[in-house]
Short mmCIF file of C-alpha atoms (C1' of nucleotides) in Angstrom, two decimals:
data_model
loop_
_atom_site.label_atom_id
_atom_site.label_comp_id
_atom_site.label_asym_id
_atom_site.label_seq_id
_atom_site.Cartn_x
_atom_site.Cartn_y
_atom_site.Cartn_z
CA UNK A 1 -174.19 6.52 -146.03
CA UNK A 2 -176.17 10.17 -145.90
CA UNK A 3 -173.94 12.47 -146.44
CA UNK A 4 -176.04 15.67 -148.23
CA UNK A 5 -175.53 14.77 -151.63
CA UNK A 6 -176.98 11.41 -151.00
CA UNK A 7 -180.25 13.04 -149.26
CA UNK A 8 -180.74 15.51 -152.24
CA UNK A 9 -181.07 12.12 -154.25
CA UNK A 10 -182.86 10.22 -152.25
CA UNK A 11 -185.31 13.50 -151.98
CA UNK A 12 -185.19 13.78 -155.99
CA UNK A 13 -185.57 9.87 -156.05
CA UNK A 14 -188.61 9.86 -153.87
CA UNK A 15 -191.13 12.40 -154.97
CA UNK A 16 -192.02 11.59 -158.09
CA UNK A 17 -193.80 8.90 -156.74
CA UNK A 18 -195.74 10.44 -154.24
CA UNK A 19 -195.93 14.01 -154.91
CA UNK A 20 -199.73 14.85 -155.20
CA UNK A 21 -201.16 11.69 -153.84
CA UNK A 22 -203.15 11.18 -150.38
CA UNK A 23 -201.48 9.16 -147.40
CA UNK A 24 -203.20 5.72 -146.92
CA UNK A 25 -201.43 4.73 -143.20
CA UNK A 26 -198.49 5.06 -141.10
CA UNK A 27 -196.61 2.40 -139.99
CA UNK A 28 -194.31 2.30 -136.84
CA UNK A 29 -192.52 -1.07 -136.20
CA UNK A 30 -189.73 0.93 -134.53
CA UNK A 31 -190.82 4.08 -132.50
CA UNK A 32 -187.24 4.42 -130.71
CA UNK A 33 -185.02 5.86 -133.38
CA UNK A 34 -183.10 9.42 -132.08
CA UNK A 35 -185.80 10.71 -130.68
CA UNK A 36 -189.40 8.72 -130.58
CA UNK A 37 -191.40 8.98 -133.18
CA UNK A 38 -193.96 11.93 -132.19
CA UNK A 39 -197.64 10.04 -132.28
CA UNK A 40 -199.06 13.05 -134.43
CA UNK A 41 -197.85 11.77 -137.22
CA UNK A 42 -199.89 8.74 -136.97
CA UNK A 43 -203.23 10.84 -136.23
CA UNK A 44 -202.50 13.87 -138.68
CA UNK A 45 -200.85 12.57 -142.14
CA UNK A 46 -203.24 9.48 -143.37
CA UNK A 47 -205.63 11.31 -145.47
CA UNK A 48 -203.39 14.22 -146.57
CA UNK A 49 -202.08 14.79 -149.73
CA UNK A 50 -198.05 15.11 -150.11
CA UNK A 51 -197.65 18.51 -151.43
CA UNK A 52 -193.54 17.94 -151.98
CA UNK A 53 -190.62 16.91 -150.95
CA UNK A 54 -188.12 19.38 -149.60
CA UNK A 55 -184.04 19.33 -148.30
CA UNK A 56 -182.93 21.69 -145.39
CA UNK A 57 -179.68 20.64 -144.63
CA UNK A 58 -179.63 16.83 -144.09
CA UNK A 59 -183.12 16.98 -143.14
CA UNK A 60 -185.76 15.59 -145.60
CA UNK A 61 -189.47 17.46 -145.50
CA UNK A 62 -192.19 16.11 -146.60
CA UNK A 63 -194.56 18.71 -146.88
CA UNK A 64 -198.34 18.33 -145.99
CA UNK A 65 -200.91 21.12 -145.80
CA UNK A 66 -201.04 20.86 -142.01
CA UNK A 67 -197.07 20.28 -141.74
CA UNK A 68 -194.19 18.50 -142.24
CA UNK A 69 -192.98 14.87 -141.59
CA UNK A 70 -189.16 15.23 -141.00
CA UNK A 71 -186.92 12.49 -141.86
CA UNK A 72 -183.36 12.19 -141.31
CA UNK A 73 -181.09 9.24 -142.04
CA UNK A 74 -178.75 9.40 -139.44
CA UNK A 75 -175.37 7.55 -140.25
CA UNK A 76 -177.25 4.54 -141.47
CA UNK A 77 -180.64 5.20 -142.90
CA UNK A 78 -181.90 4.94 -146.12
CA UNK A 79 -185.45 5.39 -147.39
CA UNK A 80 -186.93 3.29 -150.54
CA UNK A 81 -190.01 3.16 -152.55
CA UNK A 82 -191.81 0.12 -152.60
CA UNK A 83 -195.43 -1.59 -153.71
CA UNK A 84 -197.55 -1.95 -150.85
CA UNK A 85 -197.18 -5.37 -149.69
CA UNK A 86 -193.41 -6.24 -149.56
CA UNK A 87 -192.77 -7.70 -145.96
CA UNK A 88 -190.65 -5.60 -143.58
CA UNK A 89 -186.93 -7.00 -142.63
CA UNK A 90 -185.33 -6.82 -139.39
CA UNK A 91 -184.39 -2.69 -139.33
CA UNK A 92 -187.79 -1.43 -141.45
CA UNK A 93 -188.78 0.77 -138.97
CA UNK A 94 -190.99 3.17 -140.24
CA UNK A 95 -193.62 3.54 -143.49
CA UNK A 96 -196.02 5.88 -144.87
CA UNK A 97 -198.27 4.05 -147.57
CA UNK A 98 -199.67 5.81 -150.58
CA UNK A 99 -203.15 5.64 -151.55
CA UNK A 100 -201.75 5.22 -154.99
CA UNK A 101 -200.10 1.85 -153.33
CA UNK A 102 -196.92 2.84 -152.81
CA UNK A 103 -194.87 2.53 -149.69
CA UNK A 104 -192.12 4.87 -148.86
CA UNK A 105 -190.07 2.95 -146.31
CA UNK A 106 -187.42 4.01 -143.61
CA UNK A 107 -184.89 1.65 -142.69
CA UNK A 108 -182.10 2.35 -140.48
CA UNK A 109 -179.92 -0.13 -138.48
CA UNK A 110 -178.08 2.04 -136.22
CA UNK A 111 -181.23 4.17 -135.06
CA UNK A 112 -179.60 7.32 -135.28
CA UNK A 113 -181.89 8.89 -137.79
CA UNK A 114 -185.23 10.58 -136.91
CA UNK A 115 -188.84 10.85 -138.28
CA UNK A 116 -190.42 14.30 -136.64
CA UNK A 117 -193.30 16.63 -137.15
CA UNK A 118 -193.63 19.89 -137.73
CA UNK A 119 -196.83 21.90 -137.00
CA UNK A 120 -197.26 24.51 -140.66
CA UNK A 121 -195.81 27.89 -138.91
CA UNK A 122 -194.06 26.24 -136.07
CA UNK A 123 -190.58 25.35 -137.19
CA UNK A 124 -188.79 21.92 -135.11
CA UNK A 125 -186.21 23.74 -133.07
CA UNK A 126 -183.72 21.63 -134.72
CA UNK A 127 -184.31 23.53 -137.92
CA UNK A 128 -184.08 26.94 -136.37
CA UNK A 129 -180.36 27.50 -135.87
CA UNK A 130 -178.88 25.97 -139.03
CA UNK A 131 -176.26 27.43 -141.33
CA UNK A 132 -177.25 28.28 -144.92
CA UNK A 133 -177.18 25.37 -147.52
CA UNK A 134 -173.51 25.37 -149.05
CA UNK A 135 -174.45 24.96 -153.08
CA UNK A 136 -176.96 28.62 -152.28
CA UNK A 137 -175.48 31.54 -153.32
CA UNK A 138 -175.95 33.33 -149.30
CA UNK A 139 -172.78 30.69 -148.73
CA UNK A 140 -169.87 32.39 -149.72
CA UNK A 141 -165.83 33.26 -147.64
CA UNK A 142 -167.76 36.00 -146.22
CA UNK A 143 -169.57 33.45 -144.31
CA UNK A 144 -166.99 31.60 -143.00
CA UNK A 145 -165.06 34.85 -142.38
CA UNK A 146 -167.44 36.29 -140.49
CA UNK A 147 -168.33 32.96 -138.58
CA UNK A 148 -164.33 32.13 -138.00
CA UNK A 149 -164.09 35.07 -135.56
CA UNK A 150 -162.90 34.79 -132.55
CA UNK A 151 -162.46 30.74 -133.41
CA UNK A 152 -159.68 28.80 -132.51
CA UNK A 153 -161.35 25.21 -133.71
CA UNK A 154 -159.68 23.16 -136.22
CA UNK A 155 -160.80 24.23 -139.84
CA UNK A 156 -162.10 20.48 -140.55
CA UNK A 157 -164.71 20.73 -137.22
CA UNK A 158 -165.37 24.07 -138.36
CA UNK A 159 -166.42 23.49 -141.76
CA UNK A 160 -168.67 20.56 -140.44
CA UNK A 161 -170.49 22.78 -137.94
CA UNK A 162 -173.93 23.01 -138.83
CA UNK A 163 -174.21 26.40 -137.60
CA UNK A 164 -171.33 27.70 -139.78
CA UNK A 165 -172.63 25.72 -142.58
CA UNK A 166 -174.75 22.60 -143.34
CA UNK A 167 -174.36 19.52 -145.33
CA UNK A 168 -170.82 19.06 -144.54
CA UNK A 169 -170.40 15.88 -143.46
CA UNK A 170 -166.62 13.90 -142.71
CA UNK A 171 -166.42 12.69 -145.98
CA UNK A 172 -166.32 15.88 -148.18
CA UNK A 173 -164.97 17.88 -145.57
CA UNK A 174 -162.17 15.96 -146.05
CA UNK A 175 -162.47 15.74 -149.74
CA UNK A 176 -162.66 19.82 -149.81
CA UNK A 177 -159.83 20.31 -147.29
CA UNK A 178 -157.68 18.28 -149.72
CA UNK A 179 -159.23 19.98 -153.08
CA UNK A 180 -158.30 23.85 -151.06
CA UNK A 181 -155.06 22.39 -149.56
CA UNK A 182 -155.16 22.85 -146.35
CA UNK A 183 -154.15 20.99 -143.58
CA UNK A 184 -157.11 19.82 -141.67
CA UNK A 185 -156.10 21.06 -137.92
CA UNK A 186 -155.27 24.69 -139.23
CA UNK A 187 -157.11 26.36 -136.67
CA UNK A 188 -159.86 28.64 -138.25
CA UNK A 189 -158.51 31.63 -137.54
CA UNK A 190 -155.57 31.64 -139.39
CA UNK A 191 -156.70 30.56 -142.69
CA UNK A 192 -156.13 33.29 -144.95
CA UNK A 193 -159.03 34.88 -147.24
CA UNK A 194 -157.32 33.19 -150.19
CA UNK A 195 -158.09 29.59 -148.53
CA UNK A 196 -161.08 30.28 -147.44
CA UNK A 197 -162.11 31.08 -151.01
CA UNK A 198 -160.53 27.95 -152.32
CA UNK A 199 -162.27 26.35 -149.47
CA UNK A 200 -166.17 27.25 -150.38
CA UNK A 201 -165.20 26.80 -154.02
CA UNK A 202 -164.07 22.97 -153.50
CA UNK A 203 -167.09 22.08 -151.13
CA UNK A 204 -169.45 23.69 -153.80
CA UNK A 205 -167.98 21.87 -156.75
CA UNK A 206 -167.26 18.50 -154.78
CA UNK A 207 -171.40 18.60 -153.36
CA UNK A 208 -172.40 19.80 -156.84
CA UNK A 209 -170.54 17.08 -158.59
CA UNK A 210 -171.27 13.98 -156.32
CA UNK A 211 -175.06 15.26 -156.68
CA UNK A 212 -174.84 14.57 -160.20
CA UNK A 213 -173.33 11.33 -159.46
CA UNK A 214 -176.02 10.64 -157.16
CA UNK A 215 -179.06 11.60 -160.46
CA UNK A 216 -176.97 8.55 -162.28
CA UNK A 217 -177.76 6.08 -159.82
CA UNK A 218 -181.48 7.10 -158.69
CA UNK A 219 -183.22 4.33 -160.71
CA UNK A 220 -181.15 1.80 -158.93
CA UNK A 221 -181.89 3.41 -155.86
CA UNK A 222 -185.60 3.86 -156.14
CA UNK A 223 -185.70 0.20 -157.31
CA UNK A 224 -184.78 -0.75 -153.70
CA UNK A 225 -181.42 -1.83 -153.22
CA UNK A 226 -180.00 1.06 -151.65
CA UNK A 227 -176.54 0.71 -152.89
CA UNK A 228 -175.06 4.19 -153.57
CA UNK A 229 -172.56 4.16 -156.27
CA UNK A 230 -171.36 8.01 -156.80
CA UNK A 231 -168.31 7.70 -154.92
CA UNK A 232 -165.52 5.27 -154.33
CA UNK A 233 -163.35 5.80 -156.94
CA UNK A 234 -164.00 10.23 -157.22
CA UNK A 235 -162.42 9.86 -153.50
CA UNK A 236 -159.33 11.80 -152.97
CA UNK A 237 -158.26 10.71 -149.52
CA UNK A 238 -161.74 9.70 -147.83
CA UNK A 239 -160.61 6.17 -146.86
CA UNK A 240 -157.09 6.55 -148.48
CA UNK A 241 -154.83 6.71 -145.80
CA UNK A 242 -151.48 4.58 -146.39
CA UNK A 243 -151.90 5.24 -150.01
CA UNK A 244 -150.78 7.46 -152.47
CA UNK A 245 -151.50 11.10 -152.90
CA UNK A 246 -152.85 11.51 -156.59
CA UNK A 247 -151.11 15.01 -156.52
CA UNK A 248 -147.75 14.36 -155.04
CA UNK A 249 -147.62 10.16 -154.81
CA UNK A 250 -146.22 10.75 -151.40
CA UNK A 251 -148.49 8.67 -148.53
CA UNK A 252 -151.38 9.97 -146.71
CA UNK A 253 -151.87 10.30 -143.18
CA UNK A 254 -154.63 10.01 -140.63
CA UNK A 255 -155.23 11.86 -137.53
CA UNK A 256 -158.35 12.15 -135.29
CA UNK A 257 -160.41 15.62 -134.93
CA UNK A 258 -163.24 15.58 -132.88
CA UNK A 259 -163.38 11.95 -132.90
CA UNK A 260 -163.24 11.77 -136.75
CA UNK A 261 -160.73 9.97 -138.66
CA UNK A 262 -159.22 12.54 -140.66
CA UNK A 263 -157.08 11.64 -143.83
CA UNK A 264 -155.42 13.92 -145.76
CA UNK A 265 -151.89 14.90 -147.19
CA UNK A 266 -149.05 16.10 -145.06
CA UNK A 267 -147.21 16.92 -148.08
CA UNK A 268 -150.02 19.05 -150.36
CA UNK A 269 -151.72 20.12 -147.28
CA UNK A 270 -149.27 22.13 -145.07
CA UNK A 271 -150.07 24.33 -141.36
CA UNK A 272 -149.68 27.62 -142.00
CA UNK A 273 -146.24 29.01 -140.79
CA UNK A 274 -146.19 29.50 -137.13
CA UNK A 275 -145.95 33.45 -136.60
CA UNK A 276 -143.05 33.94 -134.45
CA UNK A 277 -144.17 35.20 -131.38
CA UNK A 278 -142.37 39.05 -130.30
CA UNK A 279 -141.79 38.52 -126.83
CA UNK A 280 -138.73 40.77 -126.14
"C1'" DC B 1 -170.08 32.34 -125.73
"C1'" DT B 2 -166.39 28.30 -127.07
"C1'" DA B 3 -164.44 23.64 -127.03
"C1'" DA B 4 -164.29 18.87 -125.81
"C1'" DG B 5 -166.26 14.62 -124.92
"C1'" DG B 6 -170.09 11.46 -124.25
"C1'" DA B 7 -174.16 9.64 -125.82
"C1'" DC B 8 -177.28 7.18 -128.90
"C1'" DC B 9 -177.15 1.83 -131.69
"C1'" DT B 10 -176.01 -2.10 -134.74
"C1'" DG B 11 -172.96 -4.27 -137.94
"C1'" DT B 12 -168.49 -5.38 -139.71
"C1'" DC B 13 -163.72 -6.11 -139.80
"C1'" DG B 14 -159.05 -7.13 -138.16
"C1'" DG B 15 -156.25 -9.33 -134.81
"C1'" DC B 16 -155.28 -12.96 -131.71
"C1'" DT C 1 -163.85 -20.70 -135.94
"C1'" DG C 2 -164.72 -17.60 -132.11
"C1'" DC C 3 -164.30 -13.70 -129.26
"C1'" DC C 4 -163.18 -8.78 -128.44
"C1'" DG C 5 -162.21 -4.23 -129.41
"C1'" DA C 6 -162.19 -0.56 -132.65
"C1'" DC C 7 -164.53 1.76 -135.89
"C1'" DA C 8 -168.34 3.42 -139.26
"C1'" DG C 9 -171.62 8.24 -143.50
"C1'" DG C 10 -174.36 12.34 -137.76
"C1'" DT C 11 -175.20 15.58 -134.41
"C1'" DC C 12 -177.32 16.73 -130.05
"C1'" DC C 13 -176.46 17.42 -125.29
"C1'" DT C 14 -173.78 18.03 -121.13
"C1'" DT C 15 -169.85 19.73 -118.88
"C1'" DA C 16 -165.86 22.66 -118.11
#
DNA sequence: CTAAGGACCTGTCGGC
DNA sequence: TGCCGACAGGTCCTTA
């Protein structure tokens, strides 16, 4: 389910309920997530106050005088607010309770998501090397220019590299690649400045816009059950493959890139042509 | 350094 | 109905 726009509202959804009030307990039913749960939180957070809630990439920061508590949601975690009380199900892994009697609660089937600390002034290494957040104004084509150098990867796996930029995830990289028309497996270093504009224009609009979706949904979501709604029907080719091209009607295609499924237009969303090569 | 592939884990769906 | 393989929103880590 996380993909970034879906963490900014969960983040959004979240902290007006605990912003400003004091952590009660921790709760770990599940230490063995990603990575294991690091015991500090346990002995550091209960008695601190939540300061805020902060996004960095698809990481969610809760942020305490003494640190942070990392969360991220992996492909199949969600968190919820709750009343202290309700009994954990099968994947409720993880809770911090509220003094105020609330209960933020991580739940995550697949275990690929992670709850971390981070010591105030001593960054989690897996913070330290990320790209800059795509809806800032530092992300631009000079970004991915510069960062395309001397790159031969296909422009889909580029644009989801974390160190090129963050928040990317399968779905809207698809979504964007369709929106800038390009085919996916252009390698990244012949798309021309033109595309890569169109490109960082269509993942800003398409994050911006499924972020508002996201806002329109947040009671729901705060109210526990989880169920996302932005999408589905916004979805150009995500999930569309057999069916119709809303541009051209023809049928889209899927491929595999980096062991993603990978729909998208063979009609709208051409390879650049091949440059002859002058061998003689 | 880059690129490719494996790894982590559970649930669901389609085919036989 | 049951079993089995393929696949699913992420991304780190190892290897070449």
């Amino acid at each position: 389910m996380p993909e970034l726009p879906e963490v900014e509202t969960t983040c959004r959804g979240i902290e007006p309920h605990i912003q400003g009030v004091v952590v009660h307990s921790i709760t770990v039913r599940q230490p063995q997530l990603r990575w294991l749960i690091p015991d500090e939180i346990g002995d550091r957070v209960p008695g601190q106050k939540l300061l805020e809630v902060q996004r960095r990439a698809k990481y969610i920061l809760l942020k305490f005088s003494r640190g942070d508590v990392i969360i991220h949601l992996g492909m199949s975690g969600s968190l919820r607010v709750l009343r202290a009380g309700e009994v954990a199900a099968k994947h409720d892994h993880f809770d911090i309770r509220f003094c105020n009697g609330v209960v933020l609660r991580l739940t995550d089937p697949r275990r690929f998501g992670a709850v971390l600390w981070q010591e105030t002034d001593q960054p989690h290494k897996l913070l330290l090397n990320l790209g800059p957040e795509p809806l800032e104004e530092s992300f631009s084509a000079k970004t991915f220019i510069k960062a395309a150098k001397g790159r031969k990867v296909s422009v889909k796996q580029f644009i989801m590299d974390n160190k090129v930029v963050v928040g990317v995830g399968n779905i809207y990289a698809a979504e964007a690649l369709f929106a800038a028309a390009i085919h996916p497996q252009t390698p990244v270093n012949q798309i021309s400045m033109d595309k890569f504009n169109k490109l960082v224009t269509a993942i800003k609009f398409i994050l911006a816009q499924a972020i508002k979706r996201g806002g329109t949904t947040l009671k729901d979501f705060v109210g526990g059950d989880g169920k996302p709604g932005y999408f589905a029907q916004e979805l150009q080719v995500y999930g569309r493959k057999g069916e119709t091209c809303n541009a051209c009607l023809k049928p889209l295609s899927e491929i595999r890139l980096g062991q993603r499924s990978t729909v998208f237009c063979p009609n709208c969303q051409r390879l650049p042509r091949v440059r002859k090569k002058i061998d003689q």
